[in-house]
């Protein structure tokens, strides 16, 4: 079980009520040693291998998704996205269950080189933003947002005791939040609300672990320049804080969470 990493927990939550998986889920929570781990927190701190995440996509699906983020220019992606959705039935109740897996692939498996990041092709943050809008059922919407922020909850910066996680796994969500402030404020509000709620409510027994992970991820984004410290024509993290604290943007409860974080 440990070899599958933290995504084993994410996926197991979706099938925990299926009789065939009920006992395994109970063992994870109550008797973790029976499945080869010390405790659930131990498993949550292990990244899932890229090969496992990529296995949820067929080779053809992977090739077509990579074509969009490697060769299609920003502003010209709509027809390719519509074709991709139609080809894989993402607008159907069965097909949309793949959307969280596509987001996990983009965040964790596909890490483009700098020349692609600096080019005018479809960026990863735009691709996950598109996938978020394709989810229809509330369950899939929540699962997709969890897939986007999953590594934020357990992010570790480099230290003498830990090799550190790659900032590339949290970059798409960070840039989606920043880039949405000026034009799609409802996306920024929704993502921030979900992120803070996930830290406190997704797994209450590991609340402090999740809060620390979010702090580490945001700090790393600032340190490495993923989120600029000054505007210079681009939104900075301080604008996210200002946005979150604005009375007309978020409710009082969430504003308190922003201050706490």
XYZ file of C-alpha atoms in Angstrom:
261
model
C 0.000 0.000 0.000
C 2.875 2.366 0.819
C 4.238 1.930 -2.704
C 1.070 3.539 -4.090
C 1.577 6.663 -2.003
C -0.958 9.258 -0.893
C -3.184 8.914 -3.950
C -4.225 5.501 -2.651
C -6.081 7.346 0.119
C -7.636 9.817 -2.328
C -8.954 7.027 -4.540
C -10.025 4.801 -1.657
C -12.272 7.552 -0.329
C -14.338 7.350 -3.511
C -15.005 3.625 -3.114
C -14.958 3.296 0.673
C -18.690 2.540 0.794
C -18.453 -0.236 -1.795
C -18.728 -3.500 0.200
C -15.638 -5.011 -1.430
C -13.494 -2.071 -0.264
C -15.157 -1.352 3.074
C -12.841 -3.560 5.140
C -9.704 -2.267 3.422
C -10.741 1.314 4.198
C -11.382 0.414 7.832
C -7.965 -1.228 8.024
C -6.330 1.936 6.650
C -7.981 4.015 9.349
C -7.963 1.640 12.306
C -5.330 -1.040 11.666
C -2.791 0.521 9.261
C -0.116 -2.037 10.158
C -2.193 -4.734 8.408
C -1.667 -2.959 5.071
C 2.029 -2.275 5.593
C 2.063 1.269 6.986
C 2.659 2.775 10.424
C -0.370 5.070 10.278
C -2.432 6.965 7.734
C -0.284 10.062 8.130
C 2.744 8.000 7.157
C 1.076 7.079 3.852
C -0.123 10.642 3.168
C 3.486 11.870 3.283
C 4.556 9.522 0.467
C 4.214 10.856 -3.075
C 2.535 8.527 -5.542
C 4.924 7.362 -8.310
C 4.368 9.054 -11.653
C 3.938 5.672 -13.343
C 0.908 4.967 -11.151
C -0.698 8.328 -11.938
C 0.012 8.007 -15.659
C -1.549 4.538 -15.746
C -5.007 6.104 -15.387
C -4.644 7.520 -18.913
C -4.511 5.424 -22.038
C -1.459 6.054 -24.263
C -3.696 7.732 -26.849
C -5.336 9.981 -24.262
C -1.928 10.951 -22.871
C -0.605 11.760 -26.334
C -3.577 13.974 -27.169
C -3.467 15.814 -23.844
C 0.242 16.472 -24.282
C -0.411 17.811 -27.781
C -2.710 20.470 -26.306
C -0.192 21.640 -23.673
C 2.865 21.369 -25.908
C 1.752 22.594 -29.340
C -1.537 24.517 -29.149
C -1.237 28.270 -28.579
C -3.108 30.064 -25.834
C -6.340 31.458 -27.230
C -6.594 28.763 -29.887
C -7.247 25.781 -27.623
C -11.039 25.757 -27.459
C -11.685 23.541 -30.478
C -9.002 21.088 -29.382
C -10.483 20.944 -25.898
C -13.976 20.341 -27.265
C -12.650 17.547 -29.451
C -10.781 15.998 -26.512
C -13.906 16.097 -24.359
C -15.983 14.497 -27.094
C -13.365 11.854 -27.904
C -13.159 10.666 -24.289
C -16.725 11.360 -23.221
C -15.752 13.739 -20.433
C -19.198 15.342 -20.480
C -20.879 12.042 -19.554
C -21.422 10.870 -15.979
C -19.038 7.966 -16.513
C -16.408 9.858 -18.460
C -16.148 12.791 -16.062
C -14.760 10.470 -13.390
C -11.482 10.696 -15.349
C -11.195 14.467 -14.860
C -9.459 14.273 -11.440
C -6.958 11.796 -12.904
C -6.221 14.168 -15.798
C -5.569 16.973 -13.298
C -3.257 14.735 -11.273
C -1.372 13.869 -14.467
C -0.889 17.530 -15.386
C 0.246 18.510 -11.888
C 2.491 15.558 -11.075
C 3.595 13.858 -14.290
C 3.888 16.538 -16.967
C 6.565 19.040 -15.937
C 7.477 21.106 -19.008
C 10.952 22.559 -19.566
C 11.523 26.311 -19.180
C 11.319 27.008 -22.904
C 7.759 25.637 -22.950
C 6.808 27.542 -19.796
C 8.035 30.778 -21.399
C 6.314 30.081 -24.723
C 2.798 30.971 -25.875
C 1.421 27.415 -25.791
C -1.379 26.377 -23.432
C 0.034 26.502 -19.915
C -0.690 23.899 -17.256
C -2.690 26.333 -15.112
C -4.974 27.035 -18.068
C -5.392 23.317 -18.777
C -6.448 22.494 -15.211
C -8.727 25.533 -15.224
C -10.443 24.139 -18.298
C -10.796 20.704 -16.711
C -12.318 22.255 -13.586
C -15.040 23.843 -15.704
C -15.879 20.562 -17.438
C -16.853 18.797 -14.201
C -20.640 18.806 -13.799
C -21.586 16.790 -10.729
C -20.778 18.284 -7.334
C -18.874 15.132 -6.376
C -16.583 15.324 -9.405
C -16.087 19.067 -8.907
C -14.922 18.432 -5.347
C -12.737 15.494 -6.411
C -11.154 17.602 -9.153
C -10.296 20.430 -6.773
C -8.881 17.919 -4.309
C -6.750 16.454 -7.127
C -5.465 19.955 -7.880
C -4.569 20.804 -4.268
C -3.713 17.334 -2.987
C 0.053 17.874 -2.899
C -0.393 21.263 -1.226
C -1.755 19.535 1.858
C 1.443 17.541 2.432
C 4.095 19.693 0.770
C 7.593 19.543 2.251
C 10.362 22.025 1.566
C 13.922 20.789 1.248
C 15.685 20.225 4.559
C 18.365 18.023 6.049
C 15.694 15.416 6.810
C 13.704 15.653 3.576
C 14.755 15.976 -0.088
C 11.857 18.374 -0.671
C 8.932 18.228 -3.062
C 9.013 19.760 -6.521
C 7.358 23.163 -6.781
C 6.025 22.010 -10.152
C 3.342 19.908 -8.434
C 1.800 23.010 -6.833
C 2.522 25.554 -9.585
C -0.673 25.012 -11.660
C -2.997 25.757 -8.730
C -0.938 28.758 -7.602
C -0.944 30.325 -11.065
C -4.626 29.559 -11.612
C -5.482 31.444 -8.409
C -3.268 34.401 -9.374
C -4.301 34.617 -13.033
C -8.019 34.410 -12.226
C -8.151 37.418 -9.893
C -8.658 40.069 -12.566
C -11.046 38.269 -14.957
C -12.541 35.247 -13.192
C -12.811 36.275 -9.563
C -15.340 33.549 -8.816
C -12.689 30.939 -9.646
C -10.206 32.504 -7.233
C -12.870 32.640 -4.503
C -13.920 29.039 -5.069
C -10.356 27.711 -5.063
C -9.324 29.622 -1.962
C -12.440 28.521 -0.127
C -11.828 24.895 -1.047
C -8.138 25.020 -0.111
C -8.717 26.376 3.374
C -11.698 24.104 3.957
C -9.639 21.091 2.874
C -6.880 22.010 5.337
C -9.313 22.014 8.246
C -11.985 19.520 7.255
C -10.674 16.965 4.752
C -8.950 14.888 7.421
C -9.409 16.545 10.843
C -6.941 14.285 12.638
C -4.174 15.610 10.342
C -5.315 19.252 10.321
C -1.957 20.619 11.445
C -0.107 18.534 8.868
C -2.320 19.934 6.099
C -2.013 23.518 7.314
C 1.760 23.195 7.446
C 1.769 21.730 3.941
C -0.189 24.675 2.523
C 2.162 27.134 4.249
C 5.192 25.269 2.854
C 3.744 25.216 -0.672
C 2.893 28.931 -0.691
C 6.292 29.822 0.789
C 8.090 27.769 -1.839
C 6.112 29.433 -4.636
C 7.191 32.833 -3.333
C 10.795 31.788 -2.741
C 11.233 30.395 -6.244
C 9.346 33.189 -7.981
C 6.403 31.114 -9.144
C 4.283 33.774 -7.452
C 5.981 37.177 -7.877
C 6.409 39.244 -4.715
C 5.651 42.477 -6.572
C 3.059 43.136 -9.223
C 5.220 44.429 -12.105
C 2.214 44.006 -14.318
C 1.397 40.599 -12.868
C -0.605 39.767 -9.759
C 1.435 38.917 -6.658
C 0.588 36.789 -3.634
C -0.171 39.928 -1.611
C -3.052 40.547 -4.017
C -4.418 37.119 -3.166
C -4.326 38.053 0.515
C -5.943 41.424 -0.168
C -8.571 39.741 -2.308
C -9.334 37.180 0.384
C -9.674 39.852 3.050
C -12.005 42.066 1.017
C -15.490 42.090 2.590
C -17.250 41.959 -0.784
C -15.296 38.897 -1.964
C -15.475 36.262 0.761
C -17.572 35.618 3.829
C -16.439 36.554 7.307
C -15.629 32.955 8.207
C -13.320 32.481 5.249
C -11.687 35.890 5.749
C -10.789 34.699 9.242
C -9.229 31.587 7.718
C -7.173 33.709 5.329
C -5.855 35.759 8.258
C -5.070 32.567 10.197
C -3.163 31.037 7.289
